PDB file of C-alpha atoms in Angstrom:
ATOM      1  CA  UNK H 162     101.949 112.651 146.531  1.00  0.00           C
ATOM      2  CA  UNK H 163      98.295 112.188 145.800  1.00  0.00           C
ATOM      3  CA  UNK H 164      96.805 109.245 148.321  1.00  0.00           C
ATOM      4  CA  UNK H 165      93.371 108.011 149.096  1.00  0.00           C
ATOM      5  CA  UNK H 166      93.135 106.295 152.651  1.00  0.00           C
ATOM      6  CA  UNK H 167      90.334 104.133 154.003  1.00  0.00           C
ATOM      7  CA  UNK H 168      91.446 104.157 158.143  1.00  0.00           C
ATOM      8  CA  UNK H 169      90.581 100.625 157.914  1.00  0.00           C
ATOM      9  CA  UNK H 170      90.796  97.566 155.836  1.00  0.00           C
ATOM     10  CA  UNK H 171      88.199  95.788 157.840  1.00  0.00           C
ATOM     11  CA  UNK H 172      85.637  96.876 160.534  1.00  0.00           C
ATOM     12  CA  UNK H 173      83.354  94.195 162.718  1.00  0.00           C
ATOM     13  CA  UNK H 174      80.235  95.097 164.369  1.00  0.00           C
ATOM     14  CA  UNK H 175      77.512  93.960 165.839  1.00  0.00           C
ATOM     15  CA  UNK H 176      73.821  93.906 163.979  1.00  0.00           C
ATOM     16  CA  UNK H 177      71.987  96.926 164.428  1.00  0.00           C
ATOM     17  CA  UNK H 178      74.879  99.454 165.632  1.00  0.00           C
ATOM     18  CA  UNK H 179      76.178 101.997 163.188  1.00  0.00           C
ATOM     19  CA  UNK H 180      79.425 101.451 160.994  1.00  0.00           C
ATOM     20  CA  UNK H 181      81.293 104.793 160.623  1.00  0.00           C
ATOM     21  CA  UNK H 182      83.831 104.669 157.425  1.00  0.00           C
ATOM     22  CA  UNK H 183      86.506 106.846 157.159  1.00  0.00           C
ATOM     23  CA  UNK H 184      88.291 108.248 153.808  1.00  0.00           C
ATOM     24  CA  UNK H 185      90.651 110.842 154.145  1.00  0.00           C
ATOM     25  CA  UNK H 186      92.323 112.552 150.644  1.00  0.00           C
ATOM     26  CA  UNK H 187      96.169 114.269 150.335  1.00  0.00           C
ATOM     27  CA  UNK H 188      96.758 116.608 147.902  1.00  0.00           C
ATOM     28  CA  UNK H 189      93.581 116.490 145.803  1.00  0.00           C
ATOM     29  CA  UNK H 190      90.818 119.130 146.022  1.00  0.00           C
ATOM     30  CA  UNK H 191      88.136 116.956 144.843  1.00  0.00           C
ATOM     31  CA  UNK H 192      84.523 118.495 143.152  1.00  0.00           C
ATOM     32  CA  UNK H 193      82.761 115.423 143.802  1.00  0.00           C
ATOM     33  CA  UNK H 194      83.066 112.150 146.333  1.00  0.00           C
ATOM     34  CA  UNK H 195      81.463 109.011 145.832  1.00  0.00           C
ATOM     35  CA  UNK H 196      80.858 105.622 147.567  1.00  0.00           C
ATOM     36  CA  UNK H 197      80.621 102.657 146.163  1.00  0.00           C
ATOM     37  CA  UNK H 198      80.090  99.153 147.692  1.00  0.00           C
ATOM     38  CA  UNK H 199      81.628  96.098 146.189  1.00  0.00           C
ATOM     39  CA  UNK H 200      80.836  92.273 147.153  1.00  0.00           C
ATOM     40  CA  UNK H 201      82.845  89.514 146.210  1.00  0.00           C
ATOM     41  CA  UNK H 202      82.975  88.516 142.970  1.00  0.00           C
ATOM     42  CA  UNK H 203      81.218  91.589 141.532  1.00  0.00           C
ATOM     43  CA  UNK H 204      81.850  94.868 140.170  1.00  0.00           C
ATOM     44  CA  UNK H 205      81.296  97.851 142.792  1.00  0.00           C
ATOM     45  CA  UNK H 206      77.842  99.820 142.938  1.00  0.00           C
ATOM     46  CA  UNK H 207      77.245 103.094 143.136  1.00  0.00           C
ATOM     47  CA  UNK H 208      75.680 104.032 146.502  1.00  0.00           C
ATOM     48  CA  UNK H 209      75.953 108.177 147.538  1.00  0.00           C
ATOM     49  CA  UNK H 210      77.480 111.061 146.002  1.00  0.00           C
ATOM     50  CA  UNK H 211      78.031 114.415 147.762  1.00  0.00           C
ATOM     51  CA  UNK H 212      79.802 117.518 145.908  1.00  0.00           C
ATOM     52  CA  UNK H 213      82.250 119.471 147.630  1.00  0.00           C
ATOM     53  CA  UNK H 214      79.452 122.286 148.920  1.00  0.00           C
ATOM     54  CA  UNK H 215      77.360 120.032 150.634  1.00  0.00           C
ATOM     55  CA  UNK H 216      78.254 119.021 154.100  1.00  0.00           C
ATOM     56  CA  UNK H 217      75.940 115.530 154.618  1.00  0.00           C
ATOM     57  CA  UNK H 218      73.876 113.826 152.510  1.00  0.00           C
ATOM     58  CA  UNK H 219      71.472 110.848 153.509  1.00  0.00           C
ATOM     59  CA  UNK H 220      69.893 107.474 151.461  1.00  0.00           C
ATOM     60  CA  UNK H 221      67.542 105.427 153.804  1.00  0.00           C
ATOM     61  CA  UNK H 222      70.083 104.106 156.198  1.00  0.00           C
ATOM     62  CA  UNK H 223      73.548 105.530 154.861  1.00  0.00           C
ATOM     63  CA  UNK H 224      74.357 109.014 155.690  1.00  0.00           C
ATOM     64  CA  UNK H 225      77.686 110.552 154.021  1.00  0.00           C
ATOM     65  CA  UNK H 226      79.358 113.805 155.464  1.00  0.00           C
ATOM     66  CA  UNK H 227      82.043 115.305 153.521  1.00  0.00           C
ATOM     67  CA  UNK H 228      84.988 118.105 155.592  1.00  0.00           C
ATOM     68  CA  UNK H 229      86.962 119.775 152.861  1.00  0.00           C
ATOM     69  CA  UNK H 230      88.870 121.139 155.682  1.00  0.00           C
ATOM     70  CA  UNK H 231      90.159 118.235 157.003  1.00  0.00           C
ATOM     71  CA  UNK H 232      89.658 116.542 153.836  1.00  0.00           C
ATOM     72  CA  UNK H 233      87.648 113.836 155.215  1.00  0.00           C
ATOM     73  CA  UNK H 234      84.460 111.871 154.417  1.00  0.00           C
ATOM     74  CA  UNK H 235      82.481 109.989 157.119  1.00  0.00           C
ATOM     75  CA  UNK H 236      80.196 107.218 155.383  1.00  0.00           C
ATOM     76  CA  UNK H 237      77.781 105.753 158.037  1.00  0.00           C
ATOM     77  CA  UNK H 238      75.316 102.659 158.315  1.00  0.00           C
ATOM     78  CA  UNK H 239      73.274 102.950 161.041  1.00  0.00           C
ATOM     79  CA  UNK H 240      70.900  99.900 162.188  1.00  0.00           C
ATOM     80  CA  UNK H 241      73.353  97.799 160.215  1.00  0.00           C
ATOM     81  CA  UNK H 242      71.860  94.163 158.872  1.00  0.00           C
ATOM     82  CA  UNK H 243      74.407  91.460 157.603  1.00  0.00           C
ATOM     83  CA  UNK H 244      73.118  92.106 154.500  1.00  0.00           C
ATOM     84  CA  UNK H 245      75.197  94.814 154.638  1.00  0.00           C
ATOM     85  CA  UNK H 246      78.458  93.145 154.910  1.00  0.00           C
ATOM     86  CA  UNK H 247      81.022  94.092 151.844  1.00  0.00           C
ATOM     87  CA  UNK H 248      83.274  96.445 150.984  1.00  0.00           C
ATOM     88  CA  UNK H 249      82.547  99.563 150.741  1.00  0.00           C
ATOM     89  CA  UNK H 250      84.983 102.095 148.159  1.00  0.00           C
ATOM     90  CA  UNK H 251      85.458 105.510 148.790  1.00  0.00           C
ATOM     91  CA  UNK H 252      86.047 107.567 145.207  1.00  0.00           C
ATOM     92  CA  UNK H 253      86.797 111.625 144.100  1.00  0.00           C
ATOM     93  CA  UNK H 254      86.603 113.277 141.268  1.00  0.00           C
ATOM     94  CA  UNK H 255      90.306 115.290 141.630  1.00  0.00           C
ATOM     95  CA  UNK H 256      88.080 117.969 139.655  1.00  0.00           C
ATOM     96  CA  UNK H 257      85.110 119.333 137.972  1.00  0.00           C
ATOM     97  CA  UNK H 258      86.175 118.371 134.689  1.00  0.00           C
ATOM     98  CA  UNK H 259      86.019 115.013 132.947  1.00  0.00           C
ATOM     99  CA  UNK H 260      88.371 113.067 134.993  1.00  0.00           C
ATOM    100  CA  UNK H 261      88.334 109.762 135.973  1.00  0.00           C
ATOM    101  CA  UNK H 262      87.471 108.358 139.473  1.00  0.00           C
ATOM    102  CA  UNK H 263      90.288 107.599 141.858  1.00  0.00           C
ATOM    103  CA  UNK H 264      89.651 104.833 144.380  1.00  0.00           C
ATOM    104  CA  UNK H 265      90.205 103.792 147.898  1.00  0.00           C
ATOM    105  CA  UNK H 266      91.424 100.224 148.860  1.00  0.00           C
ATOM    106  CA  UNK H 267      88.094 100.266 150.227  1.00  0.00           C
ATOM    107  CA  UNK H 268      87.049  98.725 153.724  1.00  0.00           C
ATOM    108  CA  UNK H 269      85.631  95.303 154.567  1.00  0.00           C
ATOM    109  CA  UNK H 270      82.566  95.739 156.739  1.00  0.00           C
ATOM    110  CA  UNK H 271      81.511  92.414 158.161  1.00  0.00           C
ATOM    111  CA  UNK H 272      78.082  92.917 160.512  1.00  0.00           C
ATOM    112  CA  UNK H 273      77.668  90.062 162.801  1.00  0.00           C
ATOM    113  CA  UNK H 274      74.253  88.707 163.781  1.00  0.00           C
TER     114      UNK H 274
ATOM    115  CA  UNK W   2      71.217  95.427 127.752  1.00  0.00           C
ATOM    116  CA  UNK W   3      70.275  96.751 131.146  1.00  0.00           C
ATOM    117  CA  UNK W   4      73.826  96.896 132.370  1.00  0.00           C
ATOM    118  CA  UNK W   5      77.581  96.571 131.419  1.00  0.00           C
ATOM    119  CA  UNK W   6      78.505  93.303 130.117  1.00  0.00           C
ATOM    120  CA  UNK W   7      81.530  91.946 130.108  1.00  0.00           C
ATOM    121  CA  UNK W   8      83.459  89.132 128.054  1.00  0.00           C
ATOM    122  CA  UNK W   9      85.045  86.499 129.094  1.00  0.00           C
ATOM    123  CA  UNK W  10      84.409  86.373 132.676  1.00  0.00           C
ATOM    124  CA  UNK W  11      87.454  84.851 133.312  1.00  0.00           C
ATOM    125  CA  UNK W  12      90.085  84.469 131.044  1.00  0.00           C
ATOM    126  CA  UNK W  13      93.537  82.217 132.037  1.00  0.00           C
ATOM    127  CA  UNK W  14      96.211  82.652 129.089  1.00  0.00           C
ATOM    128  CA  UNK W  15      99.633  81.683 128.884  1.00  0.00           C
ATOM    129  CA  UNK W  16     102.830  84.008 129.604  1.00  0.00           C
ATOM    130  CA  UNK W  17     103.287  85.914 126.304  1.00  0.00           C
ATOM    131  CA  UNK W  18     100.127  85.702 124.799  1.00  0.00           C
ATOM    132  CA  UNK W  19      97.998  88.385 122.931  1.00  0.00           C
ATOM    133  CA  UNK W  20      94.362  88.907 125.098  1.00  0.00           C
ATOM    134  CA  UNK W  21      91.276  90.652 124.666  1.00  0.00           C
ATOM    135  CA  UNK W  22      88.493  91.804 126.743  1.00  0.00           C
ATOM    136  CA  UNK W  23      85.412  93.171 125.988  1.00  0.00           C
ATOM    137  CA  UNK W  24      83.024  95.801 127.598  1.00  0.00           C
ATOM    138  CA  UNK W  25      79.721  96.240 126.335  1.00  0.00           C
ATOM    139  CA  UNK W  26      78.150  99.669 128.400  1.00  0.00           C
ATOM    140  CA  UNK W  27      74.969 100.777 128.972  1.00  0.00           C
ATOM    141  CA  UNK W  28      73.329 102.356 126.148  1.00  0.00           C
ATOM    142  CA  UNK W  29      73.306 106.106 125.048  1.00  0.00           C
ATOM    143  CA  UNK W  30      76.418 105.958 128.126  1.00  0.00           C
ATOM    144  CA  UNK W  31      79.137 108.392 126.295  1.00  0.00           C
ATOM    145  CA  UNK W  32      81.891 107.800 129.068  1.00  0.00           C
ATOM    146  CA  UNK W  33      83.474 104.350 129.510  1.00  0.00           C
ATOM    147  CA  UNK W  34      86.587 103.746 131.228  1.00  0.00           C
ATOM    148  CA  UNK W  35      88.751 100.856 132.084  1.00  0.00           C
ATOM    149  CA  UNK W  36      90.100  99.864 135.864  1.00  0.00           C
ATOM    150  CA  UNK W  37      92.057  96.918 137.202  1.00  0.00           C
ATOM    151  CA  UNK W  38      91.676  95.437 140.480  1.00  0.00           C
ATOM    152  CA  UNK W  39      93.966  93.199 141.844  1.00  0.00           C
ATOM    153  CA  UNK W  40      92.716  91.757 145.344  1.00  0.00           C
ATOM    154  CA  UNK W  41      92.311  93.348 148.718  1.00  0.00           C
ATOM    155  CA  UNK W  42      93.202  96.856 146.338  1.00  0.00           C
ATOM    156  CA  UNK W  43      90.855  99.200 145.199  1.00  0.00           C
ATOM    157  CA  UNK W  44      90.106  99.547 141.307  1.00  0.00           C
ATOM    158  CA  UNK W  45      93.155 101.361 139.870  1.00  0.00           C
ATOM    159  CA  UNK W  46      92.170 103.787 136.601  1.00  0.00           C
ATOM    160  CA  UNK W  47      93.900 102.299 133.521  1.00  0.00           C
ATOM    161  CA  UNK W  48      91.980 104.529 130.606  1.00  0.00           C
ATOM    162  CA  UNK W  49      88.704 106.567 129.819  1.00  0.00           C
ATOM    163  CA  UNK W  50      86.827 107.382 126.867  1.00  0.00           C
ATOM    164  CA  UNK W  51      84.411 109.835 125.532  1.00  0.00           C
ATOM    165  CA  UNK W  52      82.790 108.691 122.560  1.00  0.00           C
ATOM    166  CA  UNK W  53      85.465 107.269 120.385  1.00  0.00           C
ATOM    167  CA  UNK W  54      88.554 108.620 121.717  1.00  0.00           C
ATOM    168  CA  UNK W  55      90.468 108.222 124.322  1.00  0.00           C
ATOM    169  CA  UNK W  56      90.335 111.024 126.493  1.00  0.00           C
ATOM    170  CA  UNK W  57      92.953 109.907 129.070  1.00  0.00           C
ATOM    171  CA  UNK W  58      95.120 106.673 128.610  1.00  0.00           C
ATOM    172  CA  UNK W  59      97.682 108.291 131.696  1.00  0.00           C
ATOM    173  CA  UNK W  60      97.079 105.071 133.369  1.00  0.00           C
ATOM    174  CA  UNK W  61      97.922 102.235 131.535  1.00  0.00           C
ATOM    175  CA  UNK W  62     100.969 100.990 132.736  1.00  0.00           C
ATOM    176  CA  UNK W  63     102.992 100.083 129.401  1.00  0.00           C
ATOM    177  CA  UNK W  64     102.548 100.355 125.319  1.00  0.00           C
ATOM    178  CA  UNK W  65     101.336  96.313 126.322  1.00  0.00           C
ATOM    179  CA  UNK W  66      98.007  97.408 127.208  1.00  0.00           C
ATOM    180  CA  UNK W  67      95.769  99.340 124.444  1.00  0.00           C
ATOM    181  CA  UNK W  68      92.179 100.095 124.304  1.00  0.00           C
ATOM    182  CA  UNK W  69      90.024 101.203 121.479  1.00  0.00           C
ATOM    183  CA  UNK W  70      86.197 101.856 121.307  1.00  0.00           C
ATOM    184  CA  UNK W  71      85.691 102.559 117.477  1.00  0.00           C
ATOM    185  CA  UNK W  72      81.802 103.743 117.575  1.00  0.00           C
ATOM    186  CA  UNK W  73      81.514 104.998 120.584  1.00  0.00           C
ATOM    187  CA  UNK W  74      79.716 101.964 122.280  1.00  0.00           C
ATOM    188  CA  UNK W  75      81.677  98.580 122.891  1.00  0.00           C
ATOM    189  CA  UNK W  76      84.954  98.633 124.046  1.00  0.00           C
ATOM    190  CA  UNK W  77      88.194  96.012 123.837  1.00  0.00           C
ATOM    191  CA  UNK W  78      90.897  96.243 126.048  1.00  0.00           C
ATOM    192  CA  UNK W  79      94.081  94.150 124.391  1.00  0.00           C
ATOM    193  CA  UNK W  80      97.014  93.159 126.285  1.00  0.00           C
ATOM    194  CA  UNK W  81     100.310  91.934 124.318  1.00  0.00           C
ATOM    195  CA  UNK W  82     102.959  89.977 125.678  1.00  0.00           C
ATOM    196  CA  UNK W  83     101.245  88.915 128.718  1.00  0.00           C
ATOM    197  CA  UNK W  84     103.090  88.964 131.703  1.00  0.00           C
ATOM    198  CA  UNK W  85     102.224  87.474 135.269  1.00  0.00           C
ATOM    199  CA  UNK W  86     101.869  90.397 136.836  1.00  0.00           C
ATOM    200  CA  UNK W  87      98.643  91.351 134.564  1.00  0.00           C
ATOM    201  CA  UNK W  88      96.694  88.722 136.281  1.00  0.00           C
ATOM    202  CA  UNK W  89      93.979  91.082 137.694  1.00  0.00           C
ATOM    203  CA  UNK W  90      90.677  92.022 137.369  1.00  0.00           C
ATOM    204  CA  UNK W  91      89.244  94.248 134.718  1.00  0.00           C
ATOM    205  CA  UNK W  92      86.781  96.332 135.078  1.00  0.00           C
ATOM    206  CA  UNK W  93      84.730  98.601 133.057  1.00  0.00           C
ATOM    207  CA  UNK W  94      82.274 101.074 133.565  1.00  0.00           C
ATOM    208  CA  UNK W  95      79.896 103.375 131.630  1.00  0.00           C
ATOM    209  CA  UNK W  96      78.022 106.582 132.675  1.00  0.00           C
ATOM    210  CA  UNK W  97      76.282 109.482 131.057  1.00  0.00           C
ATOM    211  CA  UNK W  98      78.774 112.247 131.549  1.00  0.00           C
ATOM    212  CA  UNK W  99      82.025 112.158 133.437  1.00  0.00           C
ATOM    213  CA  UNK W 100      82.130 109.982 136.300  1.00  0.00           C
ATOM    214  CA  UNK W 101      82.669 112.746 138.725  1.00  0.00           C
ATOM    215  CA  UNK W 102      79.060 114.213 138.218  1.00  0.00           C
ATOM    216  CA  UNK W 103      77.714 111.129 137.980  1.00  0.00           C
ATOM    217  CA  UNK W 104      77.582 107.681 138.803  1.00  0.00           C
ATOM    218  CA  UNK W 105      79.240 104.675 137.101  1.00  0.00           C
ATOM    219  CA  UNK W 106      77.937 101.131 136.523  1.00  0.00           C
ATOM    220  CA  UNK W 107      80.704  98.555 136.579  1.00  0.00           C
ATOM    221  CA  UNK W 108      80.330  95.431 135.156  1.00  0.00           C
ATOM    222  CA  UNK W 109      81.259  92.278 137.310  1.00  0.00           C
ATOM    223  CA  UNK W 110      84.910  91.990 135.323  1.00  0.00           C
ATOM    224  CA  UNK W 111      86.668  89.947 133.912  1.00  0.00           C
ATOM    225  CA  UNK W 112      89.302  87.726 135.942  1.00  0.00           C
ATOM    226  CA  UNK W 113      92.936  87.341 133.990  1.00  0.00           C
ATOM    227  CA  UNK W 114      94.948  85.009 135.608  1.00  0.00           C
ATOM    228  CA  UNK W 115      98.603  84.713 133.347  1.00  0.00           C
ATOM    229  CA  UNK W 116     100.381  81.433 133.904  1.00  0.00           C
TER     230      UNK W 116
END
């Protein structure tokens, strides 16, 4: 069957280390991958996207990798702020076409000052 | 507007009741689709649009849940014979082409809870 998997449902660390995310994908061969963070209360929002030829792609302080060999992405905060504290969604594209995005459970991320 | 908006907020109806919710996208956005969330889960795809038709309703769980967008811009998603298990959040989301090549924009949702 098709599953999305976030390793974790919630990571702690400590103010300006890096959080590493995981997603790992079965049985999809996914065009595009997306991340999206959500805080309570809210809808998510759209943070990196990185198509299935590029290996890493970077935004300020995130960094995203994406192995379609192990069919894994990596989504990283590094100097992390408790600002950054929410969840954060992993979501593919199962294809180039118009398709829908299939989500993660996501994973709480809770930086502690 | 400058994002998608989203009527009621919150919404508590009774077992068996008829329900509406409304999504209002962002405009010139030709894709909209619908998600629930239900809590500590991720959003979980219920139906997507392009224009005026619906160009994948695979995910709605039951003929209970139908959505229509009849110009192409605002959206309702109706839900007959509510049960319990339909309390959830519902989300939509707009974006310029298909989601996969783009980003969506969410709304903040609209909270069903079904006594």
């Amino acid at each position: 069957s098709q599953k999305i998997e976030q390793n974790s449902e919630a990571l702690n660390i400590q103010e300006g280390k890096t959080a590493t995310l995981t997603c790992n994908y079965t049985n999809y061969s996914p065009a595009y991958l997306q991340w999206y963070r959500q805080d309570p209360g809210r809808g998510p929002v759209f943070l990196l996207l990185i198509r299935e030829n590029e290996k890493e792609k970077r935004k300020e302080r995130l960094k995203v990798t994406f192995d379609t060999t192990l069919k894994q992405s990596l989504f990283h905060i590094t100097a992390s702020q408790p600002a950054d504290s929410a969840t954060y969604l992993c979501a593919l594209a199962p294809n180039s076409g118009n398709t829908p995005l299939v989500f993660g459970k996501g994973t709480r991320l809770s930086v502690i000052a | 507007g400058a994002g998608v908006s989203q009527t009621p907020s919150n919404k508590v109806t009774e077992k068996g009741k008829y329900v509406e919710l409304r999504c209002d996208p962002i405009s010139g956005h030709t894709a909209l689709y619908w998600y629930r969330q239900s809590l500590g889960q991720g959003p979980e795809f219920l139906i997507y649009f392009q224009g005026t038709g619906a160009a994948d309703d695979s995910g709605l769980p039951n003929d209970r849940f139908f959505a229509v967008r009849p110009e192409g811009s605002v959206s309702t998603l109706k839900i007959q014979r509510t049960e319990r298990g339909d309390s959830a959040v519902y989300l939509c989301a707009s974006s310029q082409r298909s989601t996969g090549k783009t980003e969506a924009f969410f709304g903040q949702g609209t909270r069903l809870t079904v006594v």
